[in-house]
Coordinates of C-alpha atoms and ligand atoms in Angstrom, one line a residue:
X1 CA 23.7 23.1 -28.4
X2 CA 27.4 22.6 -27.4
X3 CA 27.3 26.0 -25.7
X4 CA 24.2 24.9 -23.8
X5 CA 26.0 21.8 -22.6
X6 CA 29.0 23.8 -21.6
X7 CA 26.9 26.3 -19.7
X8 CA 25.1 23.4 -18.0
X9 CA 28.4 21.8 -17.1
X10 CA 29.7 25.0 -15.6
X11 CA 26.5 25.5 -13.6
X12 CA 26.6 22.0 -12.3
X13 CA 30.3 22.2 -11.3
X14 CA 29.4 25.4 -9.5
X15 CA 26.5 23.7 -7.7
X16 CA 28.8 20.8 -6.7
X17 CA 31.4 23.2 -5.3
X18 CA 28.8 24.7 -3.0
X19 CA 28.0 21.4 -1.3
X20 CA 29.3 21.1 2.3
X21 CA 29.5 17.4 1.9
X22 CA 29.8 15.4 -1.3
X23 CA 26.6 13.7 -2.2
X24 CA 27.6 12.8 -5.7
X25 CA 30.9 11.0 -5.5
X26 CA 33.0 9.2 -8.0
X27 CA 32.8 6.1 -5.8
X28 CA 29.1 6.2 -5.7
X29 CA 28.7 6.5 -9.4
X30 CA 31.3 3.9 -10.2
X31 CA 29.4 1.6 -7.9
X32 CA 26.2 2.7 -9.5
X33 CA 27.4 1.9 -12.9
X34 CA 28.5 -1.5 -11.8
X35 CA 25.2 -2.1 -10.0
X36 CA 23.1 -1.2 -13.0
X37 CA 24.8 -3.7 -15.2
X38 CA 24.2 -6.4 -12.6
X39 CA 21.4 -8.8 -13.1
X40 CA 18.2 -7.7 -11.3
X41 CA 18.2 -8.4 -7.6
X42 CA 15.0 -9.1 -5.6
X43 CA 14.4 -7.6 -2.2
X44 CA 15.1 -11.0 -0.7
X45 CA 18.5 -11.1 -2.5
X46 CA 19.1 -7.6 -1.2
X47 CA 18.4 -8.8 2.3
X48 CA 20.3 -11.9 2.1
X49 CA 23.3 -10.8 0.1
X50 CA 24.2 -7.9 2.2
X51 CA 27.6 -7.7 0.6
X52 CA 27.2 -4.3 -1.0
X53 CA 30.4 -2.4 -0.2
X54 CA 28.9 1.0 -1.1
X55 CA 31.0 3.8 -0.2
X56 CA 28.4 6.3 0.7
X57 CA 28.3 9.9 0.0
X58 CA 30.4 11.2 2.8
X59 CA 33.3 8.9 1.9
X60 CA 34.8 11.2 -0.7
X61 CA 35.6 14.9 -0.3
X62 CA 37.0 15.2 -3.8
X63 CA 35.1 16.2 -7.0
X64 CA 36.7 15.5 -10.3
X65 CA 35.9 16.7 -13.7
X66 CA 35.2 13.1 -14.8
X67 CA 32.8 12.8 -12.0
X68 CA 31.0 16.0 -13.2
X69 CA 30.7 14.6 -16.7
X70 CA 29.5 11.2 -15.4
X71 CA 26.7 12.8 -13.5
X72 CA 25.9 15.6 -16.0
X73 CA 23.9 13.3 -18.3
X74 CA 21.4 12.6 -15.5
X75 CA 20.7 16.2 -14.8
X76 CA 18.2 18.1 -16.9
X77 CA 18.3 21.8 -17.8
X78 CA 15.2 22.3 -15.8
X79 CA 16.8 20.8 -12.7
X80 CA 20.0 22.8 -13.1
X81 CA 17.9 25.9 -13.2
X82 CA 16.3 24.9 -9.9
X83 CA 19.6 24.2 -8.3
X84 CA 20.8 27.6 -9.5
X85 CA 17.8 29.1 -7.8
X86 CA 18.5 27.3 -4.6
X87 CA 15.2 25.5 -4.7
X88 CA 16.8 22.2 -3.7
X89 CA 19.6 23.6 -1.6
X90 CA 17.8 24.9 1.4
X91 CA 19.1 24.0 4.8
X92 CA 17.0 23.2 7.9
X93 CA 18.1 22.7 11.4
X94 CA 16.6 20.8 14.2
X95 CA 16.5 24.0 16.3
X96 CA 14.3 25.5 13.5
X97 CA 12.0 22.4 13.5
X98 CA 11.5 22.6 17.3
X99 CA 10.2 26.1 17.0
X100 CA 7.8 25.3 14.2
X101 CA 4.1 24.6 14.7
X102 CA 2.5 21.4 13.2
X103 CA 0.9 23.4 10.4
X104 CA 4.2 25.0 9.6
X105 CA 6.0 21.7 9.5
X106 CA 3.2 20.3 7.2
X107 CA 3.7 23.3 4.9
X108 CA 7.4 22.6 4.8
X109 CA 6.8 18.9 4.1
X110 CA 4.3 19.9 1.4
X111 CA 6.9 22.2 -0.2
X112 CA 9.5 19.4 -0.2
X113 CA 6.9 17.0 -1.7
X114 CA 6.3 19.4 -4.5
X115 CA 10.0 19.6 -5.3
X116 CA 10.1 15.8 -5.3
X117 CA 7.3 15.6 -7.7
X118 CA 9.0 18.0 -10.0
X119 CA 12.4 16.4 -9.7
X120 CA 14.3 14.7 -12.5
X121 CA 17.8 14.7 -11.0
X122 CA 18.3 11.0 -11.7
X123 CA 17.1 8.7 -14.3
X124 CA 14.3 7.3 -12.1
X125 CA 12.4 10.5 -12.7
X126 CA 12.0 9.7 -16.3
X127 CA 10.3 6.4 -15.8
X128 CA 8.3 6.8 -12.6
X129 CA 4.5 6.9 -12.9
X130 CA 4.3 9.0 -9.7
X131 CA 6.9 10.2 -7.2
X132 CA 6.4 9.0 -3.7
X133 CA 7.4 11.7 -1.3
X134 CA 6.2 10.0 1.9
X135 CA 3.4 10.7 4.4
X136 CA 2.5 10.9 8.0
X137 CA 2.5 13.0 11.1
X138 CA 4.7 16.2 10.8
X139 CA 5.3 15.9 14.5
X140 CA 6.2 12.2 14.5
X141 CA 8.5 10.9 17.1
X142 CA 9.1 7.9 15.0
X143 CA 9.9 7.6 11.3
X144 CA 9.9 4.4 9.2
X145 CA 12.2 4.6 6.2
X146 CA 12.6 2.1 3.4
X147 CA 14.7 2.0 0.3
X148 CA 12.3 3.0 -2.5
X149 CA 8.7 2.7 -3.9
X150 CA 7.5 -0.5 -5.6
X151 CA 4.7 -1.2 -8.1
X152 CA 1.7 -0.1 -6.0
X153 CA 3.4 2.9 -4.6
X154 CA 4.4 4.1 -8.1
X155 CA 0.8 3.8 -9.2
X156 CA -0.6 5.7 -6.3
X157 CA 2.1 8.0 -5.2
X158 CA 1.9 6.8 -1.6
X159 CA 4.4 4.9 0.4
X160 CA 4.0 1.3 1.6
X161 CA 0.5 0.6 0.4
X162 CA 0.9 -2.9 -1.2
X163 CA 1.1 -6.2 0.7
X164 CA 4.4 -5.1 2.3
X165 CA 2.7 -1.9 3.4
X166 CA -0.2 -3.8 4.9
X167 CA 2.3 -5.8 6.9
X168 CA 4.0 -2.5 8.0
X169 CA 0.6 -1.2 9.2
X170 CA 0.3 -4.4 11.3
X171 CA 3.8 -3.9 12.7
X172 CA 3.0 -0.3 13.6
X173 CA -0.3 -1.4 15.2
X174 CA 1.5 -4.0 17.3
X175 CA 3.6 -1.3 18.7
X176 CA 0.4 0.5 19.9
X177 CA 0.6 3.1 17.2
X178 CA -1.4 4.1 14.2
X179 CA -0.1 4.8 10.7
X180 CA -1.1 8.4 11.2
X181 CA 1.1 8.7 14.3
X182 CA 4.4 8.1 12.4
X183 CA 6.0 9.3 9.2
X184 CA 6.6 6.7 6.5
X185 CA 9.0 7.3 3.6
X186 CA 11.8 6.0 1.4
X187 CA 15.3 7.2 0.6
X188 CA 14.7 7.0 -3.2
X189 CA 11.5 8.8 -4.0
X190 CA 10.8 7.2 -7.5
X191 CA 10.3 3.5 -8.4
X192 CA 13.5 1.7 -9.3
X193 CA 12.6 -0.9 -11.9
X194 CA 14.5 -3.8 -13.4
X195 CA 12.9 -2.9 -16.8
X196 CA 12.1 0.8 -16.7
X197 CA 10.3 0.5 -20.0
X198 CA 7.6 -1.5 -18.4
X199 CA 6.2 0.2 -15.3
X200 CA 3.0 -1.9 -15.6
X201 CA 4.9 -5.2 -15.0
X202 CA 4.7 -6.8 -11.6
X203 CA 7.9 -8.2 -10.1
X204 CA 9.8 -5.4 -11.8
X205 CA 11.1 -3.9 -8.5
X206 CA 14.7 -3.4 -7.6
X207 CA 16.6 -1.6 -4.9
X208 CA 17.9 1.9 -5.7
X209 CA 21.6 1.8 -6.6
X210 CA 24.2 3.9 -4.8
X211 CA 24.1 6.7 -7.4
X212 CA 20.4 7.1 -7.1
X213 CA 20.6 7.0 -3.3
X214 CA 23.4 9.6 -3.3
X215 CA 21.3 12.0 -5.6
X216 CA 17.9 11.5 -3.8
X217 CA 18.9 11.3 -0.1
X218 CA 18.8 15.0 0.3
X219 CA 15.0 14.8 0.2
X220 CA 14.6 12.4 3.0
X221 CA 17.3 14.2 5.0
X222 CA 15.3 17.5 4.7
X223 CA 12.1 15.6 5.7
X224 CA 13.9 14.2 8.7
X225 CA 15.2 17.7 9.7
X226 CA 11.7 19.1 9.3
X227 CA 10.0 16.5 11.4
X228 CA 12.9 16.2 13.9
X229 CA 11.9 12.6 15.1
X230 CA 13.6 11.0 18.1
X231 CA 13.7 7.5 16.5
X232 CA 14.0 6.1 13.1
X233 CA 13.4 2.5 12.0
X234 CA 15.4 1.7 8.8
X235 CA 13.5 -1.0 6.8
X236 CA 15.9 -3.3 5.0
X237 CA 19.7 -3.4 4.5
X238 CA 19.9 -0.7 1.8
X239 CA 18.1 2.0 4.0
X240 CA 20.0 0.9 7.1
X241 CA 23.5 1.2 5.5
X242 CA 22.7 4.5 4.0
X243 CA 21.2 6.0 7.2
X244 CA 23.7 4.5 9.6
X245 CA 26.6 5.0 7.1
X246 CA 27.9 1.6 7.7
X247 CA 28.6 -1.0 5.1
X248 CA 28.1 -4.0 7.4
X249 CA 25.3 -6.4 6.7
X250 CA 21.8 -6.0 8.0
X251 CA 22.4 -9.0 10.1
X252 CA 25.2 -7.2 11.8
X253 CA 23.4 -3.8 12.1
X254 CA 20.1 -5.0 13.4
X255 CA 19.3 -5.8 17.1
X256 CA 20.9 -2.5 18.5
X257 CA 20.5 1.2 18.3
X258 CA 22.9 3.3 16.2
X259 CA 23.1 7.1 15.6
X260 CA 21.4 8.4 12.5
X261 CA 23.9 9.8 10.0
X262 CA 22.8 12.5 7.5
X263 CA 25.0 13.9 4.9
X264 CA 23.5 17.3 4.4
X265 CA 22.1 18.1 7.9
X266 CA 24.1 18.4 11.0
X267 CA 22.2 16.7 13.8
X268 CA 23.0 18.6 17.0
X269 CA 20.5 16.4 18.8
X270 CA 21.4 12.7 18.1
X271 CA 18.6 10.7 16.6
X272 CA 18.5 6.9 17.5
X273 CA 18.0 4.5 14.5
X274 CA 17.4 0.8 14.5
X275 CA 17.7 -1.4 11.5
X276 CA 15.2 -4.3 10.9
X277 CA 13.9 -6.4 8.0
X278 CA 12.0 -4.8 5.2
X279 CA 8.3 -6.0 5.3
X280 CA 8.6 -7.3 1.8
X281 CA 11.5 -9.5 3.0
X282 CA 9.3 -10.6 6.0
X283 CA 6.6 -11.7 3.6
X284 CA 9.0 -13.9 1.8
X285 CA 10.8 -15.1 5.0
X286 CA 8.2 -15.2 7.8
X287 CA 10.7 -16.9 10.1
X288 CA 12.5 -13.5 10.3
X289 CA 9.4 -11.9 11.9
X290 CA 10.5 -12.9 15.3
X291 CA 13.7 -10.9 15.0
X292 CA 11.8 -7.9 13.5
X293 CA 9.5 -7.9 16.4
X294 CA 12.4 -8.0 18.8
X295 CA 13.8 -4.9 17.0
X296 CA 10.5 -3.1 17.3
X297 CA 10.2 -4.0 20.9
X298 CA 13.5 -2.2 21.6
X299 CA 12.0 0.9 20.1
X300 CA 8.8 0.5 22.1
X301 CA 10.8 0.2 25.3
X302 CA 12.7 3.4 24.5
X303 CA 9.4 5.2 23.7
X304 CA 7.6 3.8 26.6
X305 CA 5.0 2.1 24.4
X306 CA 3.0 -1.0 25.4
X307 CA 1.6 -3.6 23.1
X308 CA -2.2 -3.1 22.9
X309 CA -4.2 -5.8 24.7
X310 CA -6.4 -8.2 22.7
Ligands
LIG401 S1 14.5 9.3 -7.4 FE1 14.9 11.2 -6.2 S2 16.5 12.2 -7.4 FE2 15.7 10.6 -8.7 S3 14.2 11.8 -9.9 FE3 13.1 10.8 -8.2 S4 13.0 12.4 -6.6 FE4 14.5 13.0 -8.1

């Protein structure tokens, strides 16, 4: 048993040393540990208490042995074997994406989705009912990215299908688009729960913590690289901070375009990203809808979209 653990540790350190940028940092996991011990936060608290000072993955270039041991417990033997085989370590470029047909992109997205469904790289994999890879148009010009699946998404394996998802559908329709025109996903692919032992409980959602984001974000980054959108809308402060790589509050980030930041993919063609309120937050605070609509109108102006009549 000890030999197995030592071998796994050696493989995991080797895997870490091959990363171009650190996606599993001591800072992230220190923050994660602190965050896990916090009382559960609702989405509204997440939106309103935008004081997370998460140092995201690229902040640290150093790996330490204590870091390896801290993360080792979350990585299963099966996953380590996949890392060893390079199954999760492929790289894609925007150039590659632009030469791919829609069918080829769909095949690539399907492959990434299969990896997500088999993934147990973080503890969320042990408690999810279904992984939620995301869905939509492989050739989408616009992607909507939230923080993580909730109750309904966990039960069905599809993103944004509960009440918040229905509001997102209306927001997309107001832009003159259909759900099938865009790609919808989350940074964390499995349901973060306040009480992971009770996935059948409503009101059990929480935002993914920094450690979970650091481990899972590779998937959304590969999806972005495969789709190669021109615009991203980050839904909520957690997604916005991770994808803009800025620890400012959502209030400070929204209302203007930023450049998308990815840890594992170099973006040779800049992708514009705008941050706005998560639809779940808009359901709780309808007075924020005006600001969210203003954010979406900025995207519409960039894309040359007009609001449908009637
Ligand atoms: S949340 Fe992401 S990293 Fe964690 S188990 Fe699910 S797919 Fe894997």
